[in-house]
Tab-separated table of C-alpha atoms in Angstrom:
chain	number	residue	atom	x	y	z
G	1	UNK	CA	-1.091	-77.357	1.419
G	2	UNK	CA	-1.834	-74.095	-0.225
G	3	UNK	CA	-2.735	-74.885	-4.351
G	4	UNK	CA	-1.364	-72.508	-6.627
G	5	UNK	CA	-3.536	-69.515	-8.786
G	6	UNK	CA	-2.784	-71.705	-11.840
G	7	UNK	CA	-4.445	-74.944	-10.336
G	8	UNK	CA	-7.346	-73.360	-8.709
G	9	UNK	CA	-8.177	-71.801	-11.482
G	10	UNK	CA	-8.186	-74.923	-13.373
G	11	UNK	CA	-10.253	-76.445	-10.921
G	12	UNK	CA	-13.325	-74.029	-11.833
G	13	UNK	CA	-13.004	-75.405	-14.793
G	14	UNK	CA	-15.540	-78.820	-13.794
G	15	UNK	CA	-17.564	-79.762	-11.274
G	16	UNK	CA	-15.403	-81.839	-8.794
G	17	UNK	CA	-17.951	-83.994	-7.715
G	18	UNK	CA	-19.388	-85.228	-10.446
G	19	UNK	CA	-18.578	-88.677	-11.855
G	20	UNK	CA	-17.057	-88.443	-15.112
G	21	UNK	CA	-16.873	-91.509	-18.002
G	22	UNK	CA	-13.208	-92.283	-19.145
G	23	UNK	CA	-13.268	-89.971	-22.345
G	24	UNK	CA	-15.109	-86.920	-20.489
G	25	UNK	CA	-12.070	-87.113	-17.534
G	26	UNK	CA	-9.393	-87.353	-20.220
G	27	UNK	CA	-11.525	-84.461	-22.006
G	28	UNK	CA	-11.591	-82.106	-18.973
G	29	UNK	CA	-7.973	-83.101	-17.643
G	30	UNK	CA	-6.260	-81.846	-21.348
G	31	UNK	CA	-8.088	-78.975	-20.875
G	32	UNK	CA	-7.767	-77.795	-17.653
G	33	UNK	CA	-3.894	-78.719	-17.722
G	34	UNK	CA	-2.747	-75.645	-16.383
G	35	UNK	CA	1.324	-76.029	-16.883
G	36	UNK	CA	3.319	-74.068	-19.792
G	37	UNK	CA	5.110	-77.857	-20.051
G	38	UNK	CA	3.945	-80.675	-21.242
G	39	UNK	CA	2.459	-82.553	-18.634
G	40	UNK	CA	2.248	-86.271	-17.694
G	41	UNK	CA	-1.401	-87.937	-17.210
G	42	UNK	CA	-2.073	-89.824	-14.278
G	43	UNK	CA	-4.298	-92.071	-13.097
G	44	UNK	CA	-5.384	-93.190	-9.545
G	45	UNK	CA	-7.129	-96.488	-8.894
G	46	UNK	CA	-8.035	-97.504	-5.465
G	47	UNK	CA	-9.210	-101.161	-5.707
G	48	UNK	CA	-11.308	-103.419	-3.628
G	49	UNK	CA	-8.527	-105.533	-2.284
G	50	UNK	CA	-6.237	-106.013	0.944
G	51	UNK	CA	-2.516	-106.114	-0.466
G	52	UNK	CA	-1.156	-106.683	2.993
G	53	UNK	CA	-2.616	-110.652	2.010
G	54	UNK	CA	-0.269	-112.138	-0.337
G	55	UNK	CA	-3.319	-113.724	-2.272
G	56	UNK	CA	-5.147	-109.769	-2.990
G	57	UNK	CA	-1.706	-108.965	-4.608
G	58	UNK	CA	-2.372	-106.996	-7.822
G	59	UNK	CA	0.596	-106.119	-9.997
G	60	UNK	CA	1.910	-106.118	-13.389
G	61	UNK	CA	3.328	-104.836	-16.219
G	62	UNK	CA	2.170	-104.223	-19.873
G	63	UNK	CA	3.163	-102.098	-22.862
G	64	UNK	CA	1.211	-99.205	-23.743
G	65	UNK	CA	-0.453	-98.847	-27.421
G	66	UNK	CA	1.009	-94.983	-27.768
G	67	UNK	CA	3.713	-95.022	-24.897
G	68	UNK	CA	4.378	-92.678	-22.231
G	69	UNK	CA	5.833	-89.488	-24.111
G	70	UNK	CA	9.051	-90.183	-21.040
G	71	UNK	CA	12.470	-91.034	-22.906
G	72	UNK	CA	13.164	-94.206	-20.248
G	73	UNK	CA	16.760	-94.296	-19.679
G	74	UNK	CA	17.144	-98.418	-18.783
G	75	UNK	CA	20.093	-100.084	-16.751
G	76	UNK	CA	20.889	-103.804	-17.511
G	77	UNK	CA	22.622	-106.662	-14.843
G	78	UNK	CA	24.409	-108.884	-17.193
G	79	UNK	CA	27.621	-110.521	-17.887
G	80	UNK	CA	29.105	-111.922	-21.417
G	81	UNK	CA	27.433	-112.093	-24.043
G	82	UNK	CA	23.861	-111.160	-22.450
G	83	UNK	CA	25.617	-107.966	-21.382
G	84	UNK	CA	26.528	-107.336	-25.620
G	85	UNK	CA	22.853	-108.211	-26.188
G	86	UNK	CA	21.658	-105.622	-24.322
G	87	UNK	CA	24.040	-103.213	-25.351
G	88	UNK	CA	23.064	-103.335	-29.009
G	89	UNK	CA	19.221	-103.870	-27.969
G	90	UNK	CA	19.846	-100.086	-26.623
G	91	UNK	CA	20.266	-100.091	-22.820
G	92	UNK	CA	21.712	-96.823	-21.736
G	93	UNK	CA	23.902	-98.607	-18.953
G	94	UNK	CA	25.016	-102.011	-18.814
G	95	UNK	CA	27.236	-104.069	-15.630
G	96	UNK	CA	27.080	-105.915	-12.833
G	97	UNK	CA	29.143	-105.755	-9.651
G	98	UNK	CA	30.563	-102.752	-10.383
G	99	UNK	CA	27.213	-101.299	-11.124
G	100	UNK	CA	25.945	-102.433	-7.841
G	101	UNK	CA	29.243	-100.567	-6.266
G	102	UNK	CA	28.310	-97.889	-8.337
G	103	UNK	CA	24.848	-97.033	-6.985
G	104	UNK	CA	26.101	-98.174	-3.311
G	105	UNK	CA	29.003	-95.791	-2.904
G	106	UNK	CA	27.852	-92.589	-5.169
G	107	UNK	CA	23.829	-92.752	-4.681
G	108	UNK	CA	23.933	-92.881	-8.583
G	109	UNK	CA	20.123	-93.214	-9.672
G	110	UNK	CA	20.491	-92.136	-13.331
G	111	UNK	CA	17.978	-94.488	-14.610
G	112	UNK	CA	14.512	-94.941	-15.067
G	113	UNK	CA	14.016	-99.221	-15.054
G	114	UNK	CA	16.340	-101.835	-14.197
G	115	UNK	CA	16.437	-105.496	-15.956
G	116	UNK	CA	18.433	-108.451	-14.978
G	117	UNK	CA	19.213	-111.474	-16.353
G	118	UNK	CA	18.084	-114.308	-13.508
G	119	UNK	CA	22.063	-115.266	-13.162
G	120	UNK	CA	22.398	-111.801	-11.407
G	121	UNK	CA	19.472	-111.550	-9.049
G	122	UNK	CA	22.266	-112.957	-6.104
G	123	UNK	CA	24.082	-109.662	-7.102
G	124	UNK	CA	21.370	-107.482	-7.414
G	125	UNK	CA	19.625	-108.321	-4.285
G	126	UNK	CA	22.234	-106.476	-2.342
G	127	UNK	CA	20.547	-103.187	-3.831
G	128	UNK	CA	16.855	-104.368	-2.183
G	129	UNK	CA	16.971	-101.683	0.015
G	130	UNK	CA	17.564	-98.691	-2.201
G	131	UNK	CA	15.482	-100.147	-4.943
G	132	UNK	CA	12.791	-101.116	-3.729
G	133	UNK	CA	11.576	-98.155	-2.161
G	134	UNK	CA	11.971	-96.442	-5.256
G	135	UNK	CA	9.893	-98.663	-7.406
G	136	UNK	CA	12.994	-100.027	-9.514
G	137	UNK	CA	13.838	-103.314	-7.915
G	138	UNK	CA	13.737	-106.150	-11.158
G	139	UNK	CA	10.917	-108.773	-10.625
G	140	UNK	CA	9.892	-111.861	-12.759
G	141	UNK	CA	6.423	-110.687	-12.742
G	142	UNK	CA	7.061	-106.832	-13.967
G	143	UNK	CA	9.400	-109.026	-17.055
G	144	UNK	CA	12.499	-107.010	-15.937
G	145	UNK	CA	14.105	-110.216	-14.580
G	146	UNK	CA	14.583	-112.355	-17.631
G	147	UNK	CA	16.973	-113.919	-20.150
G	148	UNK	CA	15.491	-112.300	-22.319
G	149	UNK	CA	16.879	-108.990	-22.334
G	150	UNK	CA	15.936	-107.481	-25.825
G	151	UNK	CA	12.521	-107.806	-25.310
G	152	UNK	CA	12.591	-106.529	-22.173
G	153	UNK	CA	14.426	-103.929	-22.970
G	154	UNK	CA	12.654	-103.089	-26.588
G	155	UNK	CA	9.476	-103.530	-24.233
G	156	UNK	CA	10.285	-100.550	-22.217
G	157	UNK	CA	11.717	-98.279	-24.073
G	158	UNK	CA	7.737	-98.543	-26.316
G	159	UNK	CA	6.167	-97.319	-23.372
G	160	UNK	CA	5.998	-100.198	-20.789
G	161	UNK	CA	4.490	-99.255	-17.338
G	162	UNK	CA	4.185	-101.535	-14.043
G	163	UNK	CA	1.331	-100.899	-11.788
G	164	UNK	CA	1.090	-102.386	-8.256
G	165	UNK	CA	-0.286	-101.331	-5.179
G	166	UNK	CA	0.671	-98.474	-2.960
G	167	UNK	CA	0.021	-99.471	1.065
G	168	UNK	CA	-2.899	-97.556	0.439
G	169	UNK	CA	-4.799	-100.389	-1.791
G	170	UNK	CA	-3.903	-98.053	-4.709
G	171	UNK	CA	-2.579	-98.010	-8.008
G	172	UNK	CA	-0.283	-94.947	-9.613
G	173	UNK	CA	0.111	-94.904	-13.465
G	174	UNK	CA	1.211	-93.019	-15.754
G	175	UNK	CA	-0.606	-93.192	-19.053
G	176	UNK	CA	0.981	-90.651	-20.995
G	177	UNK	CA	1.332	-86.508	-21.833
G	178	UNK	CA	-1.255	-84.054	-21.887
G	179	UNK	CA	-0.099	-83.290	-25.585
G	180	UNK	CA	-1.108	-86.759	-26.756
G	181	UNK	CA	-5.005	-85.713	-26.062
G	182	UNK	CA	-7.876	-87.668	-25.080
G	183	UNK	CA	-8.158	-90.510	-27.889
G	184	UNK	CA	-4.437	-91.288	-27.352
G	185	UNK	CA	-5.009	-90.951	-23.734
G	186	UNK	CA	-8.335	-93.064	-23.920
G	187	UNK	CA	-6.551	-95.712	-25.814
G	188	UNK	CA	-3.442	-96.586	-23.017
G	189	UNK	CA	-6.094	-95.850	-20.282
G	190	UNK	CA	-8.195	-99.154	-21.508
G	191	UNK	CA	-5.191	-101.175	-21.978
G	192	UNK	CA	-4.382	-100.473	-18.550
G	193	UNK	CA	-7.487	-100.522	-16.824
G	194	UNK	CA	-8.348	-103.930	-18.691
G	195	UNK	CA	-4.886	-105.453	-17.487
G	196	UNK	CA	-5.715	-104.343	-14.145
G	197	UNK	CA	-9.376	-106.059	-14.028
G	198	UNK	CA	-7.592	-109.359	-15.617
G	199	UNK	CA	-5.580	-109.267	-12.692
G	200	UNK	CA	-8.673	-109.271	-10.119
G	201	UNK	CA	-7.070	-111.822	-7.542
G	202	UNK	CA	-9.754	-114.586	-6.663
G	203	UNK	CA	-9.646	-113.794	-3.212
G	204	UNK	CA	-10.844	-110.137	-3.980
G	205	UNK	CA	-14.579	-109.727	-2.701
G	206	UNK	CA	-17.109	-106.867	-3.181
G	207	UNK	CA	-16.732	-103.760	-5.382
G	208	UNK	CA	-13.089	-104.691	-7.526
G	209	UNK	CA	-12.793	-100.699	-8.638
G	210	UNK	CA	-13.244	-99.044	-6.319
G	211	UNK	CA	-12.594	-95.369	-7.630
G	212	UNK	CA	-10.470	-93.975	-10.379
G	213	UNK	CA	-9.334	-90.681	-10.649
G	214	UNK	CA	-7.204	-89.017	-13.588
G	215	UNK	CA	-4.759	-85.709	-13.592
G	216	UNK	CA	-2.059	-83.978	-15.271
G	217	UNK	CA	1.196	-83.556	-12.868
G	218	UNK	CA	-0.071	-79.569	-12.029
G	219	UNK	CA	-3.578	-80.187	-12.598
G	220	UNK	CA	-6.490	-80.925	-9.996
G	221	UNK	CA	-7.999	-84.398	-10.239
G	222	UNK	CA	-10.925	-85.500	-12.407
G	223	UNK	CA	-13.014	-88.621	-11.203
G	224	UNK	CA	-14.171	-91.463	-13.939
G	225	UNK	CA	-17.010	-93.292	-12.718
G	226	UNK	CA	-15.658	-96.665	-11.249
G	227	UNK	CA	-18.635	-98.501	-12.956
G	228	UNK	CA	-17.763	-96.828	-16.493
G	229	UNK	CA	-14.006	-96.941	-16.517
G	230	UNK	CA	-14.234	-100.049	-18.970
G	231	UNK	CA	-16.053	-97.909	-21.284
């Protein structure tokens, strides 16, 4: 794939090969951006474990201290008076079988998360197939199936991201906009790289971190040290 002037350019910028530490990557990936917009920071872990073994599983959720600069537009499953509470608790779409119809017969996809109350998982599950791919199927251990819907919903909207693993053995995250710069970015980077270390399944052996790697959505990748990325 050809890169673009802008990106090559930026890549001149730093010496690819070098291992950076977490606040020198954020550093060099804020100011190498090479977009006019603001762009969202990535990062890229590749981890030490074999996800196709239900015991290597890594994934989870948590909230980020400074968010992820993305307005997250949130569907809720609920009937009654769950489906009220998440209406005032700000969901931008609220239903249940005839949001399932919905999404089934018009591809409709304007949303960013989905919650459900458990009482709706037997409706919900008919949409496995086109949410799952897309990362937006609800799931005890992400928090977006519970009763619980404020939380989950005022959880979210603050900047909650869920990381898991790609076939690959790696992880995908967004951890904010290029405008925030690097303390911000520092700051949501160590909440999620800690998460993702407490998570270390027992059965994982060898190296856990394997190698982390940061970029803005047109930038060229910057690699963190896998030793230093606690720093």
């Amino acid at each position: 794939m050809k890169k673009g002037k802008k990106y090559v350019e930026a890549a001149k910028k730093y010496n690819k090969q070098t291992l950076y530490s977490p606040a020198e990557a954020l550093q060099t990936v804020v100011d190498v951006a090479p977009a006019k917009f603001d762009e969202t920071v990535e990062v890229h872990i590749r981890l030490g474990v074999d996800g196709r073994h239900a015991d290597q599983q890594v994934r989870g959720a948590i909230v980020l201290p400074h968010g992820t600069g993305k307005t997250v537009r949130v569907l809720v499953f609920a009937k009654g008076d769950k489906a009220h509470e998440a209406e005032a608790a700000g969901a931008d779409f609220v239903g249940a079988e005839d949001m399932v119809q919905k999404i089934q017969q018009e591809n409709w996809f304007d949303f960013d998360a989905v919650v459900a109350t458990p009482d709706m998982m037997g409706v919900v599950g008919r949409l496995g197939r086109v949410l799952g791919p897309k990362g937006l199927m609800p799931n005890p251990k992400s928090g977006t199936v519970t009763p619980d819907v404020t939380r989950a919903i005022n959880d979210i909207k603050a900047g909650k991201v869920e990381y898991r693993l790609d076939r690959f053995n790696i992880i995908h995250c967004p951890i904010g906009k290029v405008s925030f710069g690097p303390e911000k970015l520092g700051e949501n980077f160590r909440t999620l790289i800690g998460a993702i270390i407490k998570a270390k399944p027992a059965a994982a052996k060898g190296q856990y971190v394997r190698s982390v790697t940061v970029a803005s959505t047109m930038g060229p990748g910057v690699k963190i040290a896998p030793l230093r990325a606690e720093e």
